[in-house]
Tab-separated table of C-alpha atoms and ligand atoms in Angstrom:
chain	number	residue	atom	x	y	z
V	1256	MET	CA	-0.108	-0.262	-0.271
V	1257	THR	CA	1.238	3.331	-0.657
V	1258	ALA	CA	1.824	5.714	2.218
V	1259	GLN	CA	-1.117	8.502	1.957
V	1260	SER	CA	-0.478	12.117	3.254
V	1261	ALA	CA	-2.629	13.273	6.400
V	1262	PRO	CA	-5.337	15.613	5.457
V	1263	GLN	CA	-4.983	19.032	7.046
V	1264	ALA	CA	-7.569	18.730	9.674
V	1265	PRO	CA	-8.864	21.989	10.891
V	1266	SER	CA	-10.682	22.001	14.213
V	1267	PRO	CA	-14.560	21.481	13.894
V	1268	PHE	CA	-14.808	23.110	17.164
V	1269	ALA	CA	-15.314	26.843	18.535
V	1270	SER	CA	-12.525	28.609	20.229
V	1271	HIS	CA	-14.356	28.806	23.511
V	1272	ALA	CA	-15.452	24.841	23.400
V	1273	LEU	CA	-13.353	24.347	26.668
V	1274	ALA	CA	-13.965	27.913	28.196
V	1275	GLY	CA	-13.573	27.570	32.028
V	1276	LYS	CA	-12.181	23.810	31.974
V	1277	ARG	CA	-9.122	23.161	33.878
V	1278	VAL	CA	-7.345	20.081	32.364
V	1279	LEU	CA	-4.244	18.302	34.105
V	1280	VAL	CA	-2.288	16.338	31.430
V	1281	THR	CA	0.074	13.730	32.752
V	1282	GLY	CA	3.240	12.864	30.766
V	1283	GLY	CA	2.514	16.752	29.315
V	1284	GLY	CA	6.378	17.544	28.737
V	1285	SER	CA	6.863	15.523	25.468
V	1286	GLY	CA	5.109	13.790	22.935
V	1287	LEU	CA	1.369	13.426	22.646
V	1288	GLY	CA	0.464	15.211	25.655
V	1289	ARG	CA	2.760	18.309	25.139
V	1290	ALA	CA	1.506	18.671	21.412
V	1291	LEU	CA	-2.273	18.123	22.606
V	1292	ALA	CA	-1.699	21.007	25.342
V	1293	GLY	CA	-1.697	23.675	22.589
V	1294	HIS	CA	-5.177	22.633	21.213
V	1295	LEU	CA	-6.682	22.755	24.534
V	1296	VAL	CA	-5.473	26.099	25.328
V	1297	ALA	CA	-6.465	27.159	21.962
V	1298	HIS	CA	-10.126	26.163	22.845
V	1299	GLY	CA	-10.006	28.101	25.668
V	1300	ALA	CA	-8.922	25.592	28.550
V	1301	ASP	CA	-6.075	26.096	31.156
V	1302	VAL	CA	-3.915	23.309	31.443
V	1303	HIS	CA	-1.669	21.726	33.848
V	1304	LEU	CA	1.375	19.857	32.747
V	1305	TRP	CA	2.792	16.830	34.897
V	1306	GLY	CA	6.137	15.137	34.372
V	1307	ARG	CA	9.501	13.946	35.691
V	1308	ARG	CA	11.736	16.300	33.520
V	1309	GLU	CA	11.416	20.114	34.962
V	1310	GLY	CA	13.494	21.623	31.655
V	1311	MET	CA	10.812	19.647	29.121
V	1312	LEU	CA	7.788	20.688	31.348
V	1313	ARG	CA	8.823	24.308	31.273
V	1314	GLU	CA	9.367	24.296	27.288
V	1315	ALA	CA	6.335	22.656	26.518
V	1316	ALA	CA	4.357	25.070	28.651
V	1317	GLN	CA	5.857	27.856	26.936
V	1318	GLU	CA	5.018	26.520	23.877
V	1319	ALA	CA	1.270	25.704	24.658
V	1320	ALA	CA	0.554	29.121	26.251
V	1321	ALA	CA	2.083	31.180	23.384
V	1322	GLY	CA	-1.516	32.352	22.555
V	1323	ARG	CA	-2.602	32.678	26.051
V	1324	PRO	CA	0.231	33.762	28.280
V	1325	GLY	CA	-0.593	32.305	31.867
V	1326	SER	CA	-2.658	29.678	30.770
V	1327	VAL	CA	-0.393	26.534	31.479
V	1328	HIS	CA	1.160	25.660	34.616
V	1329	VAL	CA	3.633	22.570	35.561
V	1330	ALA	CA	4.640	20.558	38.464
V	1331	THR	CA	7.397	17.915	38.425
V	1332	VAL	CA	5.712	14.677	39.740
V	1333	ASP	CA	6.540	11.004	39.617
V	1334	ILE	CA	2.677	9.430	39.338
V	1335	ARG	CA	3.774	5.797	40.617
V	1336	ARG	CA	4.004	7.865	44.077
V	1337	SER	CA	0.553	8.492	45.594
V	1338	ASP	CA	1.930	10.922	48.011
V	1339	GLN	CA	3.660	13.094	45.332
V	1340	VAL	CA	0.592	12.723	43.133
V	1341	ASP	CA	-1.782	13.938	46.402
V	1342	GLU	CA	0.253	16.742	47.388
V	1343	ALA	CA	0.780	17.996	43.620
V	1344	MET	CA	-3.260	17.762	43.245
V	1345	GLY	CA	-3.711	19.731	46.482
V	1346	ALA	CA	-1.402	22.158	45.025
V	1347	ILE	CA	-3.437	22.903	42.277
V	1348	TRP	CA	-6.937	23.118	43.734
V	1349	ALA	CA	-5.379	25.587	46.446
V	1350	GLU	CA	-3.008	27.851	43.969
V	1351	HIS	CA	-5.797	27.577	40.822
V	1352	GLY	CA	-8.904	26.211	41.993
V	1353	PRO	CA	-10.369	22.812	40.951
V	1354	LEU	CA	-9.699	20.813	38.041
V	1355	THR	CA	-12.758	19.931	35.754
V	1356	SER	CA	-10.568	17.023	33.913
V	1357	VAL	CA	-7.785	14.759	34.164
V	1358	PHE	CA	-6.051	13.584	31.043
V	1359	ASN	CA	-4.065	10.222	31.979
V	1360	ASN	CA	-1.299	10.430	28.995
V	1361	ALA	CA	1.827	9.362	30.897
V	1362	GLY	CA	3.183	6.207	29.525
V	1363	ALA	CA	6.053	3.708	29.713
V	1364	ASN	CA	6.851	0.965	27.264
V	1365	PHE	CA	9.817	-0.675	25.597
V	1366	ILE	CA	9.742	-3.853	23.140
V	1367	ALA	CA	11.479	-6.965	24.953
V	1368	ARG	CA	11.006	-10.689	24.850
V	1369	THR	CA	8.787	-11.351	28.096
V	1370	GLU	CA	10.769	-13.964	29.096
V	1371	ASP	CA	13.823	-11.655	29.367
V	1372	LEU	CA	12.040	-9.328	31.680
V	1373	SER	CA	13.057	-8.779	35.309
V	1374	PRO	CA	10.534	-7.932	38.079
V	1375	ARG	CA	11.956	-4.438	38.065
V	1376	ALA	CA	11.417	-4.058	34.272
V	1377	PHE	CA	7.508	-5.323	34.296
V	1378	GLU	CA	7.017	-2.767	37.274
V	1379	ALA	CA	8.596	-0.213	35.850
V	1380	VAL	CA	6.032	0.074	33.177
V	1381	THR	CA	2.964	-1.411	35.076
V	1382	SER	CA	3.327	0.890	37.958
V	1383	THR	CA	3.409	4.040	35.646
V	1384	ILE	CA	0.385	3.163	33.533
V	1385	MET	CA	-1.638	1.535	35.992
V	1386	ASP	CA	-0.722	2.929	39.602
V	1387	GLY	CA	-0.221	6.262	37.803
V	1388	SER	CA	-3.643	6.554	36.396
V	1389	TYR	CA	-5.323	5.114	39.536
V	1390	PHE	CA	-3.547	7.437	41.615
V	1391	THR	CA	-4.073	10.658	39.528
V	1392	SER	CA	-7.770	9.674	39.073
V	1393	THR	CA	-8.935	9.134	42.521
V	1394	ALA	CA	-6.693	12.096	43.705
V	1395	ALA	CA	-9.126	14.220	41.817
V	1396	ALA	CA	-12.484	12.486	42.093
V	1397	ARG	CA	-12.173	12.587	45.863
V	1398	ARG	CA	-11.817	16.225	45.772
V	1399	TRP	CA	-14.657	16.627	42.806
V	1400	ILE	CA	-17.149	14.439	45.281
V	1401	ALA	CA	-15.917	16.383	48.571
V	1402	ASP	CA	-16.561	19.518	47.235
V	1403	GLY	CA	-19.865	18.318	44.723
V	1404	LEU	CA	-18.415	19.034	41.764
V	1405	PRO	CA	-18.462	17.384	38.359
V	1406	GLY	CA	-15.252	16.042	36.661
V	1407	SER	CA	-14.512	14.310	33.580
V	1408	ILE	CA	-11.476	11.794	33.285
V	1409	LEU	CA	-9.877	10.368	30.004
V	1410	SER	CA	-7.076	7.817	29.643
V	1411	ASN	CA	-4.707	7.573	26.751
V	1412	LEU	CA	-4.690	3.883	26.093
V	1413	THR	CA	-4.022	1.496	23.114
V	1414	THR	CA	-5.973	-0.911	21.174
V	1415	TRP	CA	-4.205	-3.851	22.887
V	1416	VAL	CA	-6.516	-3.550	25.679
V	1417	TRP	CA	-9.018	-5.854	23.273
V	1418	THR	CA	-6.289	-7.471	21.332
V	1419	GLY	CA	-3.066	-7.900	23.788
V	1420	SER	CA	0.450	-7.608	22.089
V	1421	ALA	CA	3.194	-9.858	21.868
V	1422	PHE	CA	6.693	-7.924	23.015
V	1423	VAL	CA	4.694	-5.078	25.179
V	1424	VAL	CA	3.366	-7.508	27.460
V	1425	PRO	CA	3.518	-5.332	30.565
V	1426	ALA	CA	2.004	-2.268	28.781
V	1427	ALA	CA	-0.815	-4.411	27.560
V	1428	MET	CA	-1.563	-5.572	30.544
V	1429	ALA	CA	-1.737	-1.997	32.437
V	1430	LYS	CA	-3.647	-0.500	29.774
V	1431	ALA	CA	-6.078	-3.277	29.788
V	1432	ALA	CA	-6.362	-2.646	33.623
V	1433	VAL	CA	-7.061	1.294	32.967
V	1434	HIS	CA	-9.942	-0.293	30.470
V	1435	ALA	CA	-11.399	-1.788	33.155
V	1436	MET	CA	-10.771	1.314	35.528
V	1437	THR	CA	-12.576	2.974	32.928
V	1438	MET	CA	-15.765	0.693	33.004
V	1439	SER	CA	-16.126	0.138	36.303
V	1440	LEU	CA	-15.406	3.924	37.751
V	1441	ALA	CA	-18.104	5.229	34.945
V	1442	ALA	CA	-20.819	3.116	36.571
V	1443	GLU	CA	-19.459	3.906	40.154
V	1444	TRP	CA	-19.219	7.716	39.836
V	1445	ALA	CA	-22.048	8.740	37.386
V	1446	ARG	CA	-24.019	9.736	40.271
V	1447	HIS	CA	-21.452	12.150	41.320
V	1448	ARG	CA	-21.583	13.535	37.710
V	1449	ILE	CA	-18.164	12.288	36.923
V	1450	ARG	CA	-17.621	10.614	33.527
V	1451	VAL	CA	-14.854	8.147	32.970
V	1452	ASN	CA	-13.416	7.719	29.314
V	1453	ALA	CA	-10.633	6.694	27.342
V	1454	VAL	CA	-9.165	7.085	23.630
V	1455	ALA	CA	-7.240	4.235	22.054
V	1456	PRO	CA	-5.219	5.878	19.127
V	1457	GLY	CA	-2.948	3.742	16.453
V	1458	PRO	CA	0.529	4.799	15.828
V	1459	ILE	CA	1.215	8.871	16.031
V	1460	PRO	CA	4.887	8.877	15.840
V	1461	THR	CA	6.642	10.695	19.041
V	1462	ASP	CA	10.140	10.725	19.579
V	1463	TYR	CA	10.531	8.793	22.840
V	1464	ALA	CA	7.787	6.252	21.870
V	1465	TRP	CA	9.668	5.314	18.635
V	1466	ALA	CA	12.898	5.193	20.623
V	1467	MET	CA	11.226	2.370	22.505
V	1468	LEU	CA	9.292	0.753	20.199
V	1469	ASN	CA	11.438	0.867	17.149
V	1470	PRO	CA	14.797	1.254	18.163
V	1471	THR	CA	16.645	-0.670	15.361
V	1472	ASP	CA	16.684	-0.959	11.923
V	1473	LYS	CA	15.362	-4.774	12.537
V	1474	SER	CA	12.671	-3.869	14.870
V	1475	SER	CA	10.128	-2.211	12.573
V	1476	SER	CA	6.863	-3.885	12.740
V	1477	GLY	CA	2.978	-3.542	11.784
V	1478	ALA	CA	2.859	-1.346	15.007
V	1479	THR	CA	5.077	1.204	13.932
V	1480	GLN	CA	4.542	1.317	10.078
V	1481	THR	CA	1.948	2.195	8.044
V	1482	ASP	CA	1.933	-0.519	5.330
V	1483	ARG	CA	-0.621	-2.337	7.492
V	1484	ILE	CA	-2.813	0.393	8.245
V	1485	PRO	CA	-6.056	0.318	5.878
V	1486	ALA	CA	-6.111	4.197	6.059
V	1487	GLY	CA	-2.671	3.877	4.678
V	1488	ARG	CA	-0.832	6.321	7.115
V	1489	THR	CA	-0.303	7.179	10.936
V	1490	GLY	CA	-2.418	9.458	12.868
V	1491	THR	CA	-1.895	12.837	13.681
V	1492	VAL	CA	-1.871	14.866	16.761
V	1493	ALA	CA	-4.651	17.151	15.512
V	1494	GLU	CA	-6.773	14.438	14.848
V	1495	LEU	CA	-6.297	13.143	18.667
V	1496	ALA	CA	-6.876	16.622	19.762
V	1497	HIS	CA	-9.987	16.989	18.028
V	1498	LEU	CA	-11.554	13.468	20.040
V	1499	VAL	CA	-9.812	14.700	23.236
V	1500	ILE	CA	-11.372	18.232	22.822
V	1501	PHE	CA	-14.979	16.811	22.112
V	1502	LEU	CA	-14.476	14.065	25.267
V	1503	LEU	CA	-13.727	16.969	27.670
V	1504	SER	CA	-16.033	19.323	26.163
V	1505	ASP	CA	-19.909	19.209	27.874
V	1506	ALA	CA	-21.138	18.459	24.220
V	1507	CYS	CA	-22.299	14.770	25.233
V	1508	ALA	CA	-22.040	14.501	29.010
V	1509	TYR	CA	-24.347	11.260	28.519
V	1510	LEU	CA	-21.023	9.521	27.194
V	1511	THR	CA	-19.245	7.538	29.730
V	1512	GLY	CA	-17.647	4.454	30.183
V	1513	GLN	CA	-16.184	4.046	26.447
V	1514	THR	CA	-12.719	3.493	25.352
V	1515	ILE	CA	-12.944	5.028	21.764
V	1516	ALA	CA	-10.476	3.527	19.057
V	1517	MET	CA	-8.949	6.085	16.674
V	1518	ASP	CA	-6.713	4.006	14.707
V	1519	GLY	CA	-7.541	4.464	10.692
V	1520	GLY	CA	-8.677	0.597	10.896
V	1521	GLN	CA	-5.549	-0.935	12.048
V	1522	MET	CA	-7.015	-3.205	14.752
V	1523	LEU	CA	-9.466	-4.724	12.174
V	1524	ALA	CA	-6.962	-5.215	9.839
V	1525	GLY	CA	-4.640	-7.479	11.732
V	1526	PRO	CA	-4.430	-7.185	15.567
V	1527	GLY	CA	-0.970	-8.649	16.361
V	1528	THR	CA	0.974	-5.456	16.428
V	1529	PHE	CA	4.660	-6.969	17.057
V	1530	ALA	CA	4.337	-10.448	16.517
V	1531	GLU	CA	6.277	-10.557	13.630
V	1532	LEU	CA	9.332	-9.729	16.039
V	1533	ALA	CA	9.142	-13.391	16.855
V	1534	LYS	CA	11.741	-13.832	14.108
V	1535	LEU	CA	14.499	-11.793	15.797
V	1536	THR	CA	17.485	-13.160	16.808
V	1537	ASP	CA	19.475	-13.081	20.453
V	1538	ALA	CA	21.818	-10.627	18.618
V	1539	ASP	CA	18.799	-8.670	17.338
V	1540	TRP	CA	17.431	-8.506	21.031
V	1541	ALA	CA	20.609	-7.149	22.790
V	1542	GLU	CA	20.951	-4.730	20.187
V	1543	ILE	CA	17.540	-3.588	20.729
V	1544	ARG	CA	17.926	-3.374	24.386
V	1545	ALA	CA	21.215	-1.589	24.177
V	1546	GLN	CA	19.247	1.280	21.822
V	1547	SER	CA	16.384	1.605	24.229
V	1548	LYS	CA	18.424	1.468	27.222
V	1549	ALA	CA	20.605	4.105	25.879
V	1550	ALA	CA	17.547	6.416	25.186
V	1551	SER	CA	16.200	5.871	28.739
V	1552	ALA	CA	19.450	7.052	30.439
V	1553	VAL	CA	19.109	10.383	28.364
V	1554	SER	CA	15.532	10.828	29.670
V	1555	ALA	CA	16.254	9.599	33.053
V	1556	ALA	CA	19.394	12.127	33.173
V	1557	GLN	CA	17.077	15.100	32.584
V	1558	ARG	CA	14.823	14.310	35.456
V	1559	ALA	CA	13.856	16.134	38.742
V	1560	VAL	CA	11.971	13.362	40.372
V	1561	GLY	CA	11.648	9.602	40.144
I	1125	8Z2	C1	-2.264	-1.125	17.660
I	1125	8Z2	C2	-1.664	0.208	17.986
I	1125	8Z2	C3	-0.159	0.006	17.877
I	1125	8Z2	C4	-0.178	1.551	18.197
I	1125	8Z2	C5	1.885	1.080	17.977
I	1125	8Z2	C6	1.963	2.262	19.081
I	1125	8Z2	C7	1.287	2.069	20.223
I	1125	8Z2	C8	2.046	3.063	21.196
I	1125	8Z2	C9	1.654	2.494	22.244
I	1125	8Z2	C10	2.095	3.108	23.662
I	1125	8Z2	C11	3.319	3.565	23.683
I	1125	8Z2	C12	4.128	4.192	24.892
I	1125	8Z2	O1	3.605	4.087	25.863
I	1125	8Z2	S1	5.445	4.992	24.410
I	1125	8Z2	C13	5.921	5.626	25.753
I	1125	8Z2	C14	7.540	5.620	25.872
I	1125	8Z2	N1	7.688	6.817	26.827
I	1125	8Z2	C15	8.086	6.104	27.908
I	1125	8Z2	O2	8.462	5.115	28.570
I	1125	8Z2	C16	8.618	7.250	29.036
I	1125	8Z2	C17	9.013	6.686	30.117
I	1125	8Z2	N2	10.099	5.572	29.975
I	1125	8Z2	C18	11.092	5.477	31.104
I	1125	8Z2	O3	11.133	6.136	32.327
I	1125	8Z2	C19	12.061	4.236	30.800
I	1125	8Z2	O4	12.269	4.752	29.682
I	1125	8Z2	C20	11.457	2.964	31.423
I	1125	8Z2	C21	12.723	1.999	31.017
I	1125	8Z2	C22	10.151	2.608	31.036
I	1125	8Z2	C23	11.362	2.866	33.015
I	1125	8Z2	O5	12.570	4.086	33.438
I	1125	8Z2	P1	13.296	3.987	34.965
I	1125	8Z2	O6	13.758	4.794	35.118
I	1125	8Z2	O7	11.901	3.771	35.903
I	1125	8Z2	O8	13.538	2.539	35.114
I	1125	8Z2	P2	14.809	2.073	34.957
I	1125	8Z2	O9	15.684	1.980	36.381
I	1125	8Z2	O10	15.639	2.416	33.590
I	1125	8Z2	O11	14.527	0.277	34.741
I	1125	8Z2	C24	13.853	-0.126	35.518
I	1125	8Z2	C25	14.159	-2.081	34.888
I	1125	8Z2	O12	13.708	-2.236	33.392
I	1125	8Z2	C26	14.736	-2.616	32.923
I	1125	8Z2	N3	14.709	-2.115	31.346
I	1125	8Z2	C27	14.861	-0.826	30.979
I	1125	8Z2	N4	14.962	-0.970	29.588
I	1125	8Z2	C28	14.789	-2.003	29.009
I	1125	8Z2	C29	14.593	-2.540	27.985
I	1125	8Z2	N5	14.673	-2.149	26.935
I	1125	8Z2	N6	14.556	-4.393	27.650
I	1125	8Z2	C30	14.669	-4.911	29.202
I	1125	8Z2	N7	14.877	-4.433	30.134
I	1125	8Z2	C31	14.611	-3.126	30.245
I	1125	8Z2	C32	16.136	-2.263	33.715
I	1125	8Z2	O13	17.274	-3.066	33.305
I	1125	8Z2	C33	15.801	-2.299	34.832
I	1125	8Z2	O14	15.595	-3.652	35.331
I	1125	8Z2	P3	16.635	-4.304	36.278
I	1125	8Z2	O15	17.967	-4.139	35.596
I	1125	8Z2	O16	16.164	-5.517	36.666
I	1125	8Z2	O17	17.092	-3.117	37.550
I	1126	NDP	N1	2.623	7.705	20.195
I	1126	NDP	C1	1.378	6.640	19.736
I	1126	NDP	O1	1.534	6.281	18.498
I	1126	NDP	C2	0.733	6.171	20.855
I	1126	NDP	C3	0.868	6.717	22.091
I	1126	NDP	N2	-0.324	6.288	23.148
I	1126	NDP	C4	0.096	6.504	24.374
I	1126	NDP	O2	0.176	7.997	24.577
I	1126	NDP	C5	0.677	8.531	25.854
I	1126	NDP	C6	2.051	9.099	25.307
I	1126	NDP	O3	2.827	8.588	24.727
I	1126	NDP	P1	3.984	9.617	23.687
I	1126	NDP	O4	3.654	10.848	23.909
I	1126	NDP	O5	4.045	8.600	22.457
I	1126	NDP	O6	5.420	8.940	24.275
I	1126	NDP	P2	6.354	10.059	25.360
I	1126	NDP	O7	7.319	9.010	26.008
I	1126	NDP	O8	6.377	11.298	24.495
I	1126	NDP	O9	5.065	10.425	26.599
I	1126	NDP	C7	5.406	9.796	27.578
I	1126	NDP	C8	5.270	10.739	28.855
I	1126	NDP	O10	5.193	10.013	30.086
I	1126	NDP	C9	5.797	11.056	31.156
I	1126	NDP	N3	6.018	9.943	32.227
I	1126	NDP	C10	6.494	8.744	32.097
I	1126	NDP	N4	6.917	8.063	33.442
I	1126	NDP	C11	6.277	9.149	34.584
I	1126	NDP	C12	6.074	9.229	35.707
I	1126	NDP	N5	6.492	8.026	36.325
I	1126	NDP	N6	5.383	9.966	36.127
I	1126	NDP	C13	5.168	11.378	35.610
I	1126	NDP	N7	5.321	11.222	34.215
I	1126	NDP	C14	5.776	9.971	33.370
I	1126	NDP	C15	7.072	11.077	30.454
I	1126	NDP	O11	7.658	12.408	30.922
I	1126	NDP	P3	8.957	11.863	32.200
I	1126	NDP	O12	9.914	10.871	31.303
I	1126	NDP	O13	9.476	13.461	32.015
I	1126	NDP	O14	8.275	11.577	33.415
I	1126	NDP	C16	6.536	11.682	29.393
I	1126	NDP	O15	6.239	12.703	28.746
I	1126	NDP	C17	1.240	7.001	26.277
I	1126	NDP	O16	0.363	6.588	27.643
I	1126	NDP	C18	0.984	5.963	25.281
I	1126	NDP	O17	0.845	4.823	25.596
I	1126	NDP	C19	-1.035	5.519	22.738
I	1126	NDP	C20	-1.341	4.733	21.407
I	1126	NDP	C21	-0.245	5.393	20.497
């Protein structure tokens, strides 16, 4: 299939679609979270960005707030630590006022043979995705419930919640757990006017995710390439932003408990996103591990917490 270029996708929403919203984006210093922040601000929201790398968070805030200075705030938080999450959530409430929305976007992942993973490797991924999303969601919701305020929780998942995926097993397991959280809390908290939804994007290339998921010339797979996506291309940040803006807006307050895929038909065309990596040799895996660990080390050196 020939790769198709992404269409320009102008926002279908008014610039005040998110006016009055105060949105927390975890993992907001890089990749999708960072790019989405600008779209949220452009539609009227105030935004809080959390992550562990202070320098990147500050740069991201400057970029996102360019059109409306003062609209973006940052905090260094390791979302695996419930004490840090609760303290930072309390600081938002005290210094800025209640959030209206949480976007659980922070993630951790790398490709590896499951039999090679140490317990610490498993936990590094699962605790970020599963514990982090739970700690962040509950820290906001406890405050909404106590204050009698409505709220909206949205999580950034993948289609692996329905299909599983070889070679990224801790991430597939943890994303599936957050999918279960989404359905469970939607039912539990609807009476408090708290909505809980998720998005499941197909591939939207970002620097760090690709360093972790396609680190060498041998590691290319259907998960990160366009040739098995029926739409013939990867998704764009603008397309993801428009889905997120709709879900965070008040346009459809009856929508809760749903995980919505946006993947150009990838999941329906062939779910085994990394399965062909089974052909790789021990030497290929050693090179993959070395490359992705080198990328992790660069990012770890930039962290303020964690
Ligand atoms: C269908 C749709 C398609 C769609 C296709 C696209 C879908 C994309 C879906 C989602 C993509 C993403 O989430 S991509 C997100 C990518 N971004 C991130 O991962 C950001 C955060 N990442 C990180 O902080 C790091 O990379 C990460 C390693 C995960 C955690 O770092 P920490 O500092 O917490 O931990 P460390 O101390 O470095 O490592 C912890 C342990 O993990 C081991 N470890 C680290 N890297 C390893 C590796 N490559 N292979 C084996 N083991 C490894 C170490 O040896 C340690 O174990 P011991 O040796 O036993 O001590
Ligand atoms: N790109 C894609 O194609 C797809 C991505 N997704 C999901 O989108 C989300 C963003 O991915 P993407 O932008 O591509 O990748 P990035 O690596 O750029 O984003 C992950 C972010 O999470 C932050 N993070 C990681 N661990 C922690 C932690 N313990 N506490 C706080 N923040 C943390 C990182 O910042 P720091 O290291 O500074 O803490 C980073 O900003 C992920 O959940 C991913 O699974 C889903 C489907 C497709």
